[in-house]
Coordinates of C-alpha atoms in Angstrom, one line a residue:
Chain A
M1 CA 116.3 70.2 84.7
L2 CA 116.5 74.0 85.1
N3 CA 119.9 73.9 83.4
T4 CA 118.6 72.0 80.5
W5 CA 115.7 74.5 80.2
L6 CA 118.1 77.5 80.3
H7 CA 120.4 75.8 77.8
Q8 CA 117.5 75.3 75.4
H9 CA 116.4 78.9 75.7
R10 CA 120.0 80.1 75.2
L11 CA 120.3 78.0 72.1
A12 CA 117.0 79.4 70.8
L13 CA 118.0 82.9 71.5
R14 CA 121.4 82.4 69.8
L15 CA 119.7 80.9 66.8
A16 CA 117.2 83.9 66.6
L17 CA 120.1 86.4 66.8
R18 CA 122.0 84.5 64.1
R19 CA 118.9 84.6 61.8
L20 CA 118.5 88.3 62.4
S21 CA 122.1 89.0 61.7
K22 CA 122.2 86.8 58.6
T23 CA 119.9 89.1 56.7
P24 CA 121.1 92.5 58.0
W25 CA 119.2 94.6 55.4
I26 CA 115.9 92.9 55.9
T27 CA 116.4 93.1 59.7
L28 CA 117.3 96.8 59.5
L29 CA 114.3 97.7 57.3
S30 CA 111.9 95.6 59.5
L31 CA 113.2 97.5 62.6
L32 CA 112.6 100.8 60.8
A33 CA 109.1 99.8 59.7
I34 CA 108.2 98.7 63.3
G35 CA 110.0 101.7 64.8
I36 CA 108.2 104.2 62.6
A37 CA 104.9 102.5 63.3
I38 CA 105.5 102.8 67.1
T39 CA 106.9 106.3 66.8
L40 CA 103.4 107.7 65.8
P41 CA 101.5 106.8 69.0
V42 CA 104.5 107.4 71.2
G43 CA 105.1 110.8 69.6
G44 CA 101.4 111.5 70.0
Q45 CA 101.5 110.6 73.7
L46 CA 104.5 112.9 74.2
L47 CA 102.8 115.8 72.4
L48 CA 99.6 115.3 74.5
D49 CA 101.6 115.2 77.8
N50 CA 103.5 118.3 76.7
A51 CA 100.3 120.1 75.6
R52 CA 98.7 119.4 79.0
Q53 CA 101.8 120.7 80.7
L54 CA 101.9 123.8 78.5
L55 CA 98.2 124.6 79.0
R56 CA 98.6 124.3 82.7
N57 CA 101.6 126.6 82.7
A58 CA 100.1 129.2 80.3
S59 CA 96.7 129.7 82.0
T60 CA 95.9 130.8 85.4
T61 CA 94.5 128.0 87.5
P62 CA 90.7 128.2 87.5
Q63 CA 89.3 129.9 90.6
I64 CA 85.9 130.0 92.2
S65 CA 84.7 133.4 93.5
I66 CA 82.3 133.4 96.4
F67 CA 80.3 136.7 97.0
M68 CA 78.5 137.0 100.3
A69 CA 75.2 138.9 100.6
T70 CA 75.9 142.6 101.5
S71 CA 73.7 142.1 104.5
A72 CA 75.9 139.3 105.8
R73 CA 77.7 139.9 109.0
R74 CA 81.4 139.6 109.5
A75 CA 80.9 136.7 111.9
T76 CA 79.3 134.6 109.1
A77 CA 82.3 135.4 106.8
D78 CA 84.7 134.3 109.5
A79 CA 82.8 131.1 109.9
L80 CA 83.1 130.5 106.1
S81 CA 86.8 131.3 106.3
A82 CA 87.2 128.6 108.9
K83 CA 85.1 126.1 106.8
L84 CA 87.2 126.8 103.7
N85 CA 90.3 126.4 105.8
N86 CA 89.3 122.8 106.7
H87 CA 87.8 121.9 103.4
A88 CA 89.6 119.0 101.8
A89 CA 89.0 120.1 98.2
V90 CA 90.3 123.6 98.7
A91 CA 94.0 124.2 97.9
R92 CA 94.0 127.8 99.1
F93 CA 91.7 130.8 99.3
Q94 CA 91.9 134.5 99.8
F95 CA 89.4 136.6 101.8
L96 CA 88.6 140.0 100.4
P97 CA 86.8 142.1 103.1
R98 CA 84.3 144.5 101.6
E99 CA 86.1 147.5 103.2
A100 CA 89.3 146.6 101.4
T101 CA 87.5 146.3 98.1
L102 CA 85.9 149.7 98.6
A103 CA 89.2 151.2 99.4
R104 CA 90.8 149.7 96.4
I105 CA 88.0 151.0 94.1
K106 CA 88.4 154.4 95.6
T107 CA 92.0 154.6 94.4
N108 CA 90.5 154.8 90.9
P109 CA 89.7 158.5 90.5
N110 CA 87.0 157.8 87.9
L111 CA 85.0 155.4 90.1
R112 CA 85.7 157.2 93.3
E113 CA 83.0 159.9 92.9
V114 CA 80.4 157.3 91.9
V115 CA 81.2 155.1 94.9
E116 CA 81.2 158.0 97.3
A117 CA 77.8 159.1 96.1
L118 CA 76.3 155.8 97.2
P119 CA 74.9 155.7 100.8
D120 CA 76.4 152.2 101.6
N121 CA 79.3 150.2 100.6
P122 CA 78.0 148.3 97.5
Y123 CA 80.7 145.6 97.7
P124 CA 80.2 142.3 99.5
D125 CA 82.7 140.3 101.4
A126 CA 84.3 137.8 98.9
F127 CA 86.5 134.7 98.8
I128 CA 88.6 133.6 95.9
V129 CA 89.1 129.9 96.1
T130 CA 91.6 127.7 94.3
A131 CA 90.6 124.1 94.2
R132 CA 92.9 121.2 94.6
D133 CA 91.5 119.3 91.6
D134 CA 90.9 121.5 88.6
S135 CA 88.8 119.2 86.5
A136 CA 85.6 120.7 85.3
A137 CA 83.4 118.1 87.1
S138 CA 85.0 118.6 90.5
L139 CA 85.0 122.4 90.1
D140 CA 81.3 122.3 89.3
A141 CA 80.6 120.2 92.3
L142 CA 82.5 122.5 94.6
A143 CA 80.8 125.6 93.3
E144 CA 77.4 124.0 93.8
E145 CA 78.4 123.2 97.4
F146 CA 79.4 126.8 98.1
R147 CA 76.1 128.0 96.8
Q148 CA 74.3 126.1 99.6
W149 CA 76.3 127.8 102.3
P150 CA 74.5 130.5 104.4
D151 CA 74.6 134.1 103.2
V152 CA 76.3 133.3 100.0
A153 CA 74.7 135.5 97.4
H154 CA 76.6 134.4 94.3
V155 CA 79.2 131.9 93.3
Q156 CA 81.1 132.4 90.0
L157 CA 83.1 129.8 88.3
D158 CA 84.8 130.6 85.0
S159 CA 84.8 127.0 83.8
A160 CA 84.4 127.5 80.1
W161 CA 88.0 127.2 79.2
V162 CA 88.5 124.3 81.7
R163 CA 85.8 122.5 79.8
R164 CA 87.3 123.2 76.5
L165 CA 90.7 122.0 77.7
D166 CA 89.1 118.9 79.1
A167 CA 87.3 118.2 75.9
F168 CA 90.5 118.8 73.9
L169 CA 92.5 116.5 76.0
R170 CA 89.8 113.8 76.0
L171 CA 89.7 113.9 72.2
G172 CA 93.5 113.7 72.2
R173 CA 93.4 110.7 74.5
N174 CA 90.7 108.9 72.5
A175 CA 92.4 109.5 69.2
L176 CA 95.6 108.2 70.7
A177 CA 94.0 105.1 72.0
L178 CA 92.7 104.5 68.6
L179 CA 96.1 105.0 67.1
D180 CA 97.6 102.7 69.7
G181 CA 95.2 99.9 68.9
L182 CA 95.7 100.3 65.1
L183 CA 99.5 100.3 65.3
A184 CA 99.6 97.5 67.8
A185 CA 97.7 95.4 65.3
G186 CA 100.1 96.7 62.6
L187 CA 103.1 95.6 64.6
V188 CA 101.6 92.1 65.1
A189 CA 100.9 92.0 61.3
I190 CA 104.5 93.0 60.5
T191 CA 106.1 90.4 62.8
F192 CA 103.5 87.8 61.6
N193 CA 104.7 88.3 58.0
I194 CA 108.4 88.4 58.7
T195 CA 108.1 85.3 60.9
R196 CA 106.1 83.6 58.2
M197 CA 108.9 84.3 55.7
Q198 CA 111.4 83.0 58.2
A199 CA 109.4 79.8 58.7
L200 CA 109.3 79.3 54.9
T201 CA 113.0 79.8 54.7
H202 CA 113.6 77.3 57.4
R203 CA 111.0 74.8 56.2
T204 CA 113.5 72.0 55.9
E205 CA 114.7 72.6 59.4
I206 CA 111.2 72.6 60.8
E207 CA 110.2 69.4 59.0
L208 CA 113.5 67.7 59.9
S209 CA 113.1 68.7 63.6
Q210 CA 109.6 67.2 63.6
L211 CA 111.0 64.0 62.2
L212 CA 113.7 63.9 64.9
G213 CA 111.1 64.2 67.6
A214 CA 111.0 68.0 68.3
T215 CA 107.9 69.2 70.2
P216 CA 106.0 72.2 68.7
G217 CA 107.4 74.2 71.6
F218 CA 111.0 73.4 70.6
I219 CA 110.3 74.4 67.0
R220 CA 108.5 77.5 68.0
R221 CA 111.0 78.8 70.5
P222 CA 113.6 80.4 68.2
F223 CA 110.9 82.0 66.1
L224 CA 109.3 83.5 69.2
Y225 CA 112.6 84.9 70.3
F226 CA 113.0 86.2 66.7
G227 CA 109.6 88.0 66.9
A228 CA 110.3 89.3 70.4
L229 CA 113.7 90.6 69.3
L230 CA 112.2 92.3 66.3
G231 CA 109.6 94.0 68.6
L232 CA 112.2 95.0 71.1
G233 CA 114.5 96.4 68.4
G234 CA 111.5 98.2 66.8
G235 CA 110.7 99.7 70.2
L236 CA 114.3 100.9 70.7
T237 CA 114.2 102.4 67.2
A238 CA 111.1 104.3 68.1
C239 CA 112.7 105.6 71.3
V240 CA 115.6 106.9 69.3
L241 CA 113.4 108.4 66.7
V242 CA 111.2 110.1 69.3
T243 CA 114.2 111.4 71.2
L244 CA 115.7 112.8 68.0
A245 CA 112.4 114.5 67.1
T246 CA 112.1 116.0 70.6
W247 CA 115.6 117.3 70.4
W248 CA 115.0 118.7 66.8
L249 CA 111.7 120.5 67.7
D250 CA 112.5 121.7 71.3
R251 CA 114.4 124.8 70.3
P252 CA 112.1 126.2 67.6
L253 CA 109.1 125.5 69.8
A254 CA 110.6 127.2 72.8
D255 CA 111.5 130.2 70.6
L256 CA 108.0 130.4 69.2
L257 CA 106.3 130.2 72.6
Y258 CA 108.8 132.8 74.0
L259 CA 107.1 135.3 71.6
Y260 CA 103.9 134.6 73.5
D261 CA 105.7 135.1 76.8
I262 CA 105.6 131.5 77.7
R263 CA 108.7 129.7 78.9
F264 CA 108.5 126.1 77.9
S265 CA 110.7 123.1 77.1
L266 CA 109.6 119.8 75.5
Q267 CA 109.7 117.0 78.0
P268 CA 111.5 114.0 76.7
L269 CA 110.3 110.4 77.0
Q270 CA 110.1 109.4 80.7
L271 CA 111.9 106.3 81.9
R272 CA 108.6 104.7 82.9
D273 CA 107.0 105.3 79.5
T274 CA 110.2 104.0 77.8
A275 CA 109.9 100.8 79.8
V276 CA 106.2 100.4 79.0
L277 CA 106.9 101.0 75.3
L278 CA 109.8 98.4 75.1
G279 CA 107.8 95.9 77.1
A280 CA 104.7 96.3 74.9
S281 CA 106.6 96.2 71.6
T282 CA 108.4 93.0 72.7
I283 CA 105.2 91.3 73.7
L284 CA 103.5 92.3 70.4
G285 CA 106.4 91.0 68.4
W286 CA 106.3 87.7 70.3
L287 CA 102.5 87.6 69.7
G288 CA 102.9 88.1 65.9
A289 CA 105.5 85.3 65.8
L290 CA 103.3 83.0 67.9
L291 CA 100.2 83.5 65.7
S292 CA 102.3 83.0 62.5
L293 CA 103.9 79.8 63.8
G294 CA 100.7 78.5 65.2
Q295 CA 99.2 78.7 61.8
R296 CA 102.2 77.2 60.1
L297 CA 102.6 74.2 62.6
R298 CA 99.0 73.3 62.3
R299 CA 99.4 72.9 58.6
T300 CA 102.5 70.7 58.7
Chain B
M1 CA 109.6 45.3 68.4
I2 CA 107.8 46.2 65.2
H3 CA 104.5 44.5 64.3
F4 CA 102.4 45.1 61.2
D5 CA 98.9 43.7 61.4
C6 CA 96.9 43.7 58.1
V7 CA 98.3 47.1 57.2
S8 CA 97.1 48.8 54.0
K9 CA 97.9 52.2 52.7
R10 CA 95.9 53.7 49.9
Y11 CA 96.6 57.1 48.2
P12 CA 93.8 58.9 46.5
P13 CA 92.3 58.2 44.0
G14 CA 92.6 54.5 44.8
M15 CA 96.2 53.6 44.4
D16 CA 97.3 50.9 46.8
A17 CA 100.8 51.5 48.0
L18 CA 100.7 48.7 50.6
S19 CA 98.1 45.8 50.7
A20 CA 97.3 43.8 53.8
L21 CA 100.8 43.6 55.2
S22 CA 101.5 41.5 58.3
F23 CA 104.9 40.8 59.7
T24 CA 107.0 41.1 62.9
V25 CA 110.5 42.3 63.4
A26 CA 112.0 41.1 66.7
E27 CA 114.0 43.2 69.0
G28 CA 117.7 43.4 68.0
E29 CA 116.9 41.9 64.5
M30 CA 118.2 43.3 61.3
V31 CA 115.9 43.2 58.3
T32 CA 116.1 44.6 54.8
I33 CA 113.1 45.7 52.8
T34 CA 113.6 45.0 49.1
G35 CA 111.6 45.5 46.0
H36 CA 111.4 47.5 42.8
S37 CA 111.1 51.2 42.7
G38 CA 107.5 52.1 43.8
A39 CA 107.0 48.7 45.5
G40 CA 106.1 50.6 48.8
K41 CA 109.5 50.4 50.7
S42 CA 109.5 54.0 51.7
T43 CA 105.8 54.0 52.6
L44 CA 106.5 51.1 54.9
L45 CA 109.2 53.0 56.8
N46 CA 107.1 56.1 56.8
L47 CA 104.3 54.2 58.6
I48 CA 106.7 53.0 61.3
A49 CA 107.9 56.6 61.9
A50 CA 104.3 57.8 61.8
I51 CA 105.2 60.2 59.0
E52 CA 102.1 58.6 57.4
K53 CA 99.1 56.8 58.8
P54 CA 97.8 53.5 57.6
T55 CA 94.5 53.5 55.8
S56 CA 93.6 50.3 57.6
G57 CA 95.3 47.8 60.0
S58 CA 97.7 48.7 62.9
V59 CA 101.4 49.3 63.2
L60 CA 102.8 48.6 66.6
V61 CA 106.2 49.9 67.6
A62 CA 107.4 48.6 71.0
G63 CA 103.7 47.8 71.8
Q64 CA 102.4 51.3 70.8
N65 CA 99.9 51.7 68.0
V66 CA 101.7 54.5 66.1
G67 CA 98.7 55.2 63.8
S68 CA 96.6 56.3 66.7
L69 CA 99.2 58.4 68.5
S70 CA 98.2 61.9 69.5
R71 CA 100.1 64.9 68.1
T72 CA 101.6 65.5 71.5
A73 CA 102.8 61.9 71.9
L74 CA 104.3 61.7 68.4
P75 CA 107.6 63.5 69.2
Y76 CA 108.3 61.0 72.0
L77 CA 107.9 58.1 69.6
R78 CA 110.2 59.7 67.0
R79 CA 112.9 60.2 69.7
R80 CA 113.1 56.4 70.0
L81 CA 113.8 56.0 66.3
G82 CA 116.9 56.8 64.3
L83 CA 116.0 57.9 60.8
V84 CA 118.2 57.9 57.8
L85 CA 116.1 59.4 55.1
Q86 CA 116.4 59.0 51.3
N87 CA 117.6 62.6 50.8
Q88 CA 119.8 63.0 53.8
Q89 CA 118.1 66.2 54.8
L90 CA 121.2 67.8 56.3
L91 CA 121.0 71.4 57.3
F92 CA 123.5 73.1 55.0
D93 CA 123.9 76.2 57.1
R94 CA 125.3 74.3 60.0
T95 CA 128.5 72.4 60.6
V96 CA 128.6 68.6 60.6
F97 CA 128.9 68.7 64.3
D98 CA 125.8 70.9 64.7
N99 CA 123.9 68.6 62.3
V100 CA 124.6 65.5 64.4
M101 CA 123.9 67.5 67.6
L102 CA 120.4 68.3 66.5
P103 CA 118.6 65.3 67.9
L104 CA 120.3 65.8 71.3
A105 CA 119.5 69.5 71.3
I106 CA 115.9 68.5 70.7
T107 CA 115.8 66.2 73.6
G108 CA 117.6 68.7 75.8
F109 CA 120.7 66.7 76.5
P110 CA 123.3 68.3 78.8
P111 CA 125.6 70.1 76.4
K112 CA 128.9 68.6 77.6
E113 CA 127.7 65.0 77.5
A114 CA 126.0 65.8 74.1
A115 CA 129.3 67.0 72.6
Q116 CA 131.0 63.7 73.7
R117 CA 128.3 61.7 72.1
V118 CA 128.4 63.6 68.9
R119 CA 132.1 63.1 68.6
A120 CA 131.7 59.4 69.4
A121 CA 129.0 59.1 66.7
L122 CA 131.2 60.9 64.1
D123 CA 134.1 58.7 65.1
K124 CA 132.0 55.6 64.5
V125 CA 131.2 56.7 60.9
G126 CA 134.8 57.8 60.3
L127 CA 134.2 61.5 60.2
A128 CA 135.8 62.6 63.4
A129 CA 138.1 65.0 61.5
R130 CA 135.3 66.7 59.6
E131 CA 133.2 68.0 62.5
K132 CA 133.8 71.6 61.6
A133 CA 133.0 71.2 57.9
L134 CA 129.8 72.4 56.3
P135 CA 127.9 69.6 54.6
I136 CA 128.3 71.2 51.2
A137 CA 132.1 70.5 51.5
L138 CA 131.4 66.7 51.9
S139 CA 131.1 64.0 49.3
G140 CA 127.8 62.2 48.8
G141 CA 129.1 59.2 50.9
E142 CA 130.3 61.5 53.6
Q143 CA 127.0 63.3 53.8
Q144 CA 125.3 59.9 54.0
R145 CA 127.5 59.0 56.9
V146 CA 126.7 62.3 58.7
A147 CA 123.0 61.4 58.3
I148 CA 123.8 58.0 59.9
A149 CA 125.7 59.6 62.7
R150 CA 122.7 61.9 63.3
A151 CA 120.4 58.9 63.4
V152 CA 122.4 57.0 66.0
V153 CA 123.7 59.8 68.2
S154 CA 120.7 59.6 70.6
R155 CA 121.2 55.8 70.8
P156 CA 117.8 54.8 69.5
A157 CA 116.4 51.3 69.9
I158 CA 115.3 51.2 66.3
L159 CA 117.2 52.4 63.2
L160 CA 115.2 53.0 60.0
A161 CA 117.2 53.7 56.8
D162 CA 115.7 54.4 53.4
E163 CA 118.1 53.6 50.6
P164 CA 121.2 54.5 52.6
T165 CA 123.5 53.3 49.9
A166 CA 121.8 54.9 46.9
H167 CA 124.1 57.0 44.7
L168 CA 127.2 55.6 46.4
D169 CA 130.0 53.8 44.7
S170 CA 130.3 50.1 45.7
A171 CA 133.2 50.6 48.1
T172 CA 131.5 53.4 50.0
A173 CA 128.2 51.4 49.9
A174 CA 129.9 48.4 51.5
D175 CA 131.4 50.7 54.1
V176 CA 128.0 52.1 55.0
A177 CA 126.5 48.6 55.2
R178 CA 129.3 47.6 57.6
I179 CA 128.3 50.5 59.9
F180 CA 124.7 49.3 60.0
H181 CA 125.9 45.8 60.8
E182 CA 128.0 47.2 63.7
F183 CA 125.0 49.0 65.2
N184 CA 122.9 45.9 64.9
R185 CA 125.6 43.9 66.7
A186 CA 125.3 46.5 69.5
G187 CA 121.7 45.5 69.9
V188 CA 119.9 48.0 67.7
T189 CA 116.9 46.8 65.7
V190 CA 117.7 47.8 62.1
L191 CA 115.3 48.1 59.1
I192 CA 116.8 49.1 55.8
A193 CA 114.9 49.7 52.6
T194 CA 117.3 49.0 49.8
Y195 CA 117.4 48.0 46.2
D196 CA 120.6 46.2 46.8
A197 CA 120.1 43.4 49.3
Q198 CA 123.4 41.8 48.5
L199 CA 125.1 44.4 50.6
F200 CA 123.4 42.8 53.5
P201 CA 123.9 39.1 53.2
A202 CA 122.6 36.7 55.8
V203 CA 119.9 39.2 56.7
R204 CA 116.2 38.5 56.6
S205 CA 114.6 40.3 53.8
L206 CA 111.0 41.4 53.3
H207 CA 110.4 41.6 49.6
L208 CA 107.7 43.9 48.4
D209 CA 106.0 43.7 45.0
H210 CA 103.5 46.4 44.1
G211 CA 102.6 46.7 47.8
H212 CA 102.3 43.0 48.5
L213 CA 104.7 41.1 50.7
I214 CA 106.3 38.2 48.7
P215 CA 107.0 35.3 51.1
S216 CA 110.6 34.2 51.2
I217 CA 112.6 31.7 53.2
P218 CA 113.1 31.6 56.1
E219 CA 109.6 32.7 57.0
H220 CA 109.5 32.1 60.7
S221 CA 108.0 35.5 61.6
L222 CA 106.0 36.0 58.5
T223 CA 102.4 35.3 58.8
R224 CA 100.0 35.4 55.9
A225 CA 96.8 36.0 57.8
S226 CA 93.6 36.8 56.1
C227 CA 92.7 40.4 56.7

């Protein structure tokens, strides 16, 4: 039973391969059309990933500054130190004792006189905190939490650029999702049409098979393999195109960024992304063929 | 094996291809369907194979009403029939062997056994040596014999043939007729639509005239019931 099933699938696959190789130019151009269609969203994803990487490398990680009240006692600051130490959302922090700050300011000859004229040390104890999660929302939440702590006079979070980056990446992600959807539909449409032409070419065979007692499943099988192979081939074409583009753009981009003192290299397509890409294109090709055949078989 | 009960087939806009046909073909019997061109011979065979549905009446094949078969049941009826169609409908991009293999591939026959059966069927129609040829390289008579081999390779209980000897010279036609006789002797129920009933002497004949069955002798299984 299983053998028969395997044998039938092997026959269908062989038939699909033969049909693809019988019209090499049409096959090649179809693969190119599908490949280019897939290259756009995949290339976009790659650019987005790289942009994220680049922005993360280029900018300093956002930090939260906590300024204590000048009246606060050192014991309170030590207690906050201990709290930050145990805080799950804090990656690391630095304690700046007010004496050290004063000493540092005094090294500046211009400010030294001004500071020495003051009766007290004007600088508070301070902490500089690096959060584990640098998304705008969690930074905001963390800053708000710090504000509630005792003897904290001021919490400063420079989140403007984090927000901009977030908005930029969100726009990129949404645009890409849109592109993904459109081109997935495009891929289905392409395989739908190619399969339809195939079904027309093999109309005699379909009709004859029906007369000889073939089930719709039997008739559909080679066409489904045909569509899936087209999708898979298109996916592979896209992988090659994206890899070529990465290789082509990597050097000039690195040279450009070097001028801005940024060391960067384009990350190629990851193995996991490649697998997802090939899987998705195969399934979409199969789907296009299924829709095309479903329509055709209902009419005959 | 095959039973027609008051079967009519009307094509729009009101042309009657078959009118109130009732007859029975027994298991293992050989019957020819004769009549002028357009008498309804092909329509009659099409109704048995459920290629068309009767406008009224019922067609029973092995006790099954084929006119009311569901789409999913249809393939399994067809697998019990061997069809030799008017235009042989061979696949010209496949070898003779692969053409004859098609019905077995459809039913999912084990490949080794299938190959043996294909060779046996080709041997029976005298084309054992041509299995690797493409149909285009064969003469009309040889193509017809490939179609017959394809019809019998799955050893159907019923063999339907539509003008199997048309366009053949008399020697080849006699040869084809002999092949049908052999299958019938092996127990297959055979129905042949033909303009040339003399190729099949001593065989009961159903004679059609403008869609009506004309009684002939002997008429043991022919009933002229009122529909």
